[in-house]
mmCIF file of C-alpha atoms in Angstrom:
data_model
loop_
_atom_site.group_PDB
_atom_site.id
_atom_site.type_symbol
_atom_site.label_atom_id
_atom_site.label_comp_id
_atom_site.label_asym_id
_atom_site.label_seq_id
_atom_site.Cartn_x
_atom_site.Cartn_y
_atom_site.Cartn_z
ATOM 1 C CA MET Z 1 0.120 0.095 0.014
ATOM 2 C CA ILE Z 2 2.784 2.446 0.927
ATOM 3 C CA ALA Z 3 4.424 1.490 -2.374
ATOM 4 C CA GLU Z 4 1.484 2.424 -4.264
ATOM 5 C CA ILE Z 5 1.032 5.820 -2.577
ATOM 6 C CA ASN Z 6 4.736 6.556 -3.005
ATOM 7 C CA ILE Z 7 4.188 5.627 -6.774
ATOM 8 C CA LEU Z 8 1.188 8.066 -6.889
ATOM 9 C CA ILE Z 9 3.069 10.643 -5.424
ATOM 10 C CA VAL Z 10 6.146 10.556 -7.543
ATOM 11 C CA ALA Z 11 3.935 10.572 -10.539
ATOM 12 C CA THR Z 12 1.796 13.668 -9.831
ATOM 13 C CA VAL Z 13 5.058 15.430 -8.852
ATOM 14 C CA LEU Z 14 6.630 14.463 -12.256
ATOM 15 C CA LEU Z 15 3.663 15.425 -14.153
ATOM 16 C CA LEU Z 16 3.255 18.739 -12.788
ATOM 17 C CA LEU Z 17 6.910 19.251 -13.600
ATOM 18 C CA TYR Z 18 6.608 18.573 -16.829
ATOM 19 C CA ALA Z 19 3.507 20.865 -17.174
ATOM 20 C CA ALA Z 20 5.463 23.449 -15.869
ATOM 21 C CA TRP Z 21 8.226 22.976 -17.914
ATOM 22 C CA SER Z 22 6.105 22.688 -21.336
ATOM 23 C CA ASP Z 23 4.550 26.034 -20.250
ATOM 24 C CA PHE Z 24 7.826 27.685 -19.668
ATOM 25 C CA ARG Z 25 9.508 26.490 -22.977
ATOM 26 C CA LEU Z 26 6.183 26.333 -25.452
ATOM 27 C CA TRP Z 27 3.336 28.412 -23.759
ATOM 28 C CA LYS Z 28 1.311 25.085 -23.655
ATOM 29 C CA ILE Z 29 0.020 22.587 -21.471
ATOM 30 C CA PRO Z 30 -0.642 19.442 -23.271
ATOM 31 C CA ASN Z 31 -4.056 17.810 -22.929
ATOM 32 C CA PRO Z 32 -2.454 14.333 -22.013
ATOM 33 C CA ILE Z 33 -0.726 16.056 -19.014
ATOM 34 C CA VAL Z 34 -3.950 17.331 -17.711
ATOM 35 C CA LEU Z 35 -5.769 14.016 -18.137
ATOM 36 C CA ALA Z 36 -2.812 11.773 -16.570
ATOM 37 C CA LEU Z 37 -2.898 14.004 -13.565
ATOM 38 C CA ILE Z 38 -6.580 13.306 -13.150
ATOM 39 C CA ALA Z 39 -5.866 9.731 -13.912
ATOM 40 C CA VAL Z 40 -3.407 9.780 -11.040
ATOM 41 C CA TYR Z 41 -6.184 11.470 -8.528
ATOM 42 C CA ALA Z 42 -8.673 8.940 -9.543
ATOM 43 C CA LEU Z 43 -6.210 6.035 -8.522
ATOM 44 C CA HIS Z 44 -5.468 8.116 -5.316
ATOM 45 C CA ALA Z 45 -9.036 8.558 -4.829
ATOM 46 C CA ALA Z 46 -9.937 4.868 -5.203
ATOM 47 C CA LEU Z 47 -7.282 3.981 -2.963
ATOM 48 C CA GLN Z 48 -8.545 6.124 -0.152
ATOM 49 C CA LEU Z 49 -11.855 4.734 -0.507
ATOM 50 C CA LEU Z 50 -10.200 0.963 -0.292
ATOM 51 C CA THR Z 51 -8.406 1.825 2.791
ATOM 52 C CA ALA Z 52 -11.202 4.198 4.565
ATOM 53 C CA ASP Z 53 -12.146 2.952 7.832
ATOM 54 C CA ASP Z 54 -15.433 5.499 7.312
ATOM 55 C CA VAL Z 55 -16.301 5.574 3.428
ATOM 56 C CA GLY Z 56 -18.694 8.167 3.739
ATOM 57 C CA ALA Z 57 -16.259 10.351 5.514
ATOM 58 C CA ALA Z 58 -13.805 9.504 2.870
ATOM 59 C CA LEU Z 59 -15.998 10.162 0.093
ATOM 60 C CA PHE Z 60 -18.132 13.350 1.534
ATOM 61 C CA SER Z 61 -16.172 15.508 4.040
ATOM 62 C CA ALA Z 62 -14.614 18.544 2.868
ATOM 63 C CA SER Z 63 -11.153 16.921 3.670
ATOM 64 C CA GLY Z 64 -12.327 14.316 1.544
ATOM 65 C CA ILE Z 65 -12.959 13.183 -2.194
ATOM 66 C CA ALA Z 66 -15.874 15.954 -2.287
ATOM 67 C CA GLY Z 67 -13.632 18.647 -0.825
ATOM 68 C CA ASP Z 68 -10.983 17.697 -3.577
ATOM 69 C CA ILE Z 69 -13.345 17.698 -6.228
ATOM 70 C CA GLY Z 70 -15.075 20.941 -4.731
ATOM 71 C CA ALA Z 71 -11.452 22.511 -4.924
ATOM 72 C CA GLY Z 72 -10.818 21.597 -8.375
ATOM 73 C CA LEU Z 73 -14.275 22.522 -9.818
ATOM 74 C CA LEU Z 74 -13.917 26.089 -8.222
ATOM 75 C CA LEU Z 75 -10.244 26.606 -9.387
ATOM 76 C CA PHE Z 76 -11.706 25.358 -12.887
ATOM 77 C CA THR Z 77 -14.223 27.821 -12.798
ATOM 78 C CA LEU Z 78 -11.687 30.396 -11.930
ATOM 79 C CA GLY Z 79 -9.517 29.562 -14.562
ATOM 80 C CA PHE Z 80 -12.111 29.661 -17.258
ATOM 81 C CA GLY Z 81 -13.636 32.787 -16.142
ATOM 82 C CA LEU Z 82 -9.863 34.488 -16.380
ATOM 83 C CA TRP Z 83 -9.516 32.697 -19.785
ATOM 84 C CA SER Z 84 -12.757 34.110 -21.187
ATOM 85 C CA PHE Z 85 -11.531 37.547 -20.326
ATOM 86 C CA LYS Z 86 -7.889 36.760 -22.221
ATOM 87 C CA LEU Z 87 -6.390 36.943 -18.734
ATOM 88 C CA PHE Z 88 -5.049 33.352 -18.684
ATOM 89 C CA GLY Z 89 -4.199 30.630 -21.044
ATOM 90 C CA ALA Z 90 -6.475 27.593 -21.902
ATOM 91 C CA GLY Z 91 -3.797 25.174 -20.633
ATOM 92 C CA ASP Z 92 -3.551 27.075 -17.327
ATOM 93 C CA ALA Z 93 -7.389 27.245 -17.016
ATOM 94 C CA LYS Z 94 -7.145 23.307 -17.534
ATOM 95 C CA LEU Z 95 -4.370 22.889 -15.082
ATOM 96 C CA PHE Z 96 -6.374 24.402 -12.149
ATOM 97 C CA LEU Z 97 -8.564 21.316 -12.547
ATOM 98 C CA PRO Z 98 -5.893 18.708 -11.488
ATOM 99 C CA ILE Z 99 -4.145 21.205 -9.006
ATOM 100 C CA GLY Z 100 -7.480 21.584 -7.140
ATOM 101 C CA LEU Z 101 -8.033 18.006 -7.057
ATOM 102 C CA PHE Z 102 -4.521 17.679 -5.466
ATOM 103 C CA ILE Z 103 -4.597 20.547 -2.831
ATOM 104 C CA GLY Z 104 -7.926 19.612 -1.953
ATOM 105 C CA TRP Z 105 -10.409 22.275 -0.379
ATOM 106 C CA HIS Z 106 -8.272 22.858 2.892
ATOM 107 C CA GLY Z 107 -5.284 23.735 0.622
ATOM 108 C CA MET Z 108 -6.844 26.427 -1.142
ATOM 109 C CA VAL Z 109 -6.007 29.465 1.388
ATOM 110 C CA PRO Z 110 -2.440 28.192 1.454
ATOM 111 C CA PHE Z 111 -2.338 27.702 -2.329
ATOM 112 C CA ALA Z 112 -3.425 31.352 -2.758
ATOM 113 C CA VAL Z 113 -0.872 32.483 -0.748
ATOM 114 C CA PHE Z 114 1.714 30.511 -2.430
ATOM 115 C CA LEU Z 115 0.260 31.475 -5.673
ATOM 116 C CA LEU Z 116 0.473 35.279 -4.705
ATOM 117 C CA ILE Z 117 4.245 35.028 -3.576
ATOM 118 C CA GLY Z 118 5.077 32.980 -6.866
ATOM 119 C CA GLY Z 119 3.463 35.569 -8.895
ATOM 120 C CA ILE Z 120 5.319 38.514 -7.212
ATOM 121 C CA ALA Z 121 8.475 36.489 -7.315
ATOM 122 C CA ALA Z 122 7.594 36.057 -11.279
ATOM 123 C CA LEU Z 123 7.217 39.537 -11.744
ATOM 124 C CA LEU Z 124 10.295 40.527 -10.332
ATOM 125 C CA ILE Z 125 12.166 38.124 -12.049
ATOM 126 C CA LEU Z 126 10.867 39.451 -15.583
ATOM 127 C CA LYS Z 127 11.237 43.129 -14.466
ATOM 128 C CA LEU Z 128 14.755 43.074 -12.922
ATOM 129 C CA PRO Z 129 17.784 42.936 -15.296
ATOM 130 C CA MET Z 130 19.573 39.957 -15.575
ATOM 131 C CA PRO Z 131 23.382 39.724 -14.899
ATOM 132 C CA LEU Z 132 25.337 39.517 -17.955
ATOM 133 C CA GLN Z 133 27.182 36.358 -16.756
ATOM 134 C CA LEU Z 134 24.090 34.367 -16.594
ATOM 135 C CA ALA Z 135 23.433 35.864 -20.204
ATOM 136 C CA HIS Z 136 24.512 32.404 -21.935
ATOM 137 C CA PHE Z 137 22.228 29.939 -19.860
ATOM 138 C CA SER Z 138 19.106 28.758 -21.957
ATOM 139 C CA VAL Z 139 16.725 29.546 -18.874
ATOM 140 C CA VAL Z 140 17.878 33.218 -18.864
ATOM 141 C CA THR Z 141 17.659 33.456 -23.008
ATOM 142 C CA ARG Z 142 14.094 32.260 -22.424
ATOM 143 C CA LEU Z 143 13.368 34.354 -19.879
ATOM 144 C CA GLU Z 144 14.134 37.475 -22.282
ATOM 145 C CA GLU Z 145 11.852 35.812 -24.719
ATOM 146 C CA ILE Z 146 9.383 35.808 -22.109
ATOM 147 C CA ARG Z 147 9.981 39.335 -21.383
ATOM 148 C CA ALA Z 148 9.797 40.564 -25.035
ATOM 149 C CA THR Z 149 6.485 38.980 -25.696
ATOM 150 C CA ARG Z 150 5.180 39.809 -22.421
ATOM 151 C CA LYS Z 151 3.229 36.389 -21.849
ATOM 152 C CA ILE Z 152 3.474 34.975 -18.771
ATOM 153 C CA PRO Z 153 4.144 31.303 -18.189
ATOM 154 C CA TYR Z 154 1.565 31.446 -15.228
ATOM 155 C CA GLY Z 155 1.512 27.316 -14.916
ATOM 156 C CA VAL Z 156 5.078 27.596 -13.663
ATOM 157 C CA VAL Z 157 3.811 29.686 -10.965
ATOM 158 C CA MET Z 158 0.841 27.411 -10.206
ATOM 159 C CA VAL Z 159 2.629 24.232 -10.153
ATOM 160 C CA ALA Z 160 5.396 26.000 -7.708
ATOM 161 C CA ALA Z 161 2.266 26.829 -5.427
ATOM 162 C CA ALA Z 162 0.548 23.408 -5.934
ATOM 163 C CA LEU Z 163 3.561 21.646 -4.891
ATOM 164 C CA SER Z 164 4.272 23.488 -1.892
ATOM 165 C CA VAL Z 165 0.722 22.789 -0.818
ATOM 166 C CA ILE Z 166 0.823 18.934 -1.568
ATOM 167 C CA ALA Z 167 3.882 18.993 0.279
ATOM 168 C CA LEU Z 168 2.149 19.955 3.279
ATOM 169 C CA ARG Z 169 -0.853 18.081 2.678
ATOM 170 C CA PRO Z 170 -0.957 15.140 5.039
ATOM 171 C CA GLY Z 171 -3.431 13.108 3.591
ATOM 172 C CA PHE Z 172 -1.400 12.776 0.154
ATOM 173 C CA ALA Z 173 2.153 13.332 0.891
#
């Protein structure tokens, strides 16, 4: 049982990191990554139900599957609203659903705080000048491209905030 949970945690982290990297490099979060994250969550939820002492609480409590689904749907709705006003990319809006599933209802406030901190850090990174000694690194070159286009890969900040909350969540990590 512990091995299955560890595999799910590793899969979640790797998929989220790939989504962030893809958004950073291409401004795209592939649909298969979002679907894979949802599938990993479904496996996690199934394991929760199989090992739960109280199936009702595991399903319907705010700290259970219902809270996770509620968080995912709320974040997806928020992302869809931001996308419809052209403030957000479609991939970022889609990524909010599995992020909500993994952070859960009780992780929403910490996620918002980490998202705010990450957003401020991203703003500073994109506004402050880069030292010339770092100019030859490909990441710095990409940051300069992002500055020029003024399109921000929000998926990177979202994943960093989500991973911070997931690391603090006792039920998953």
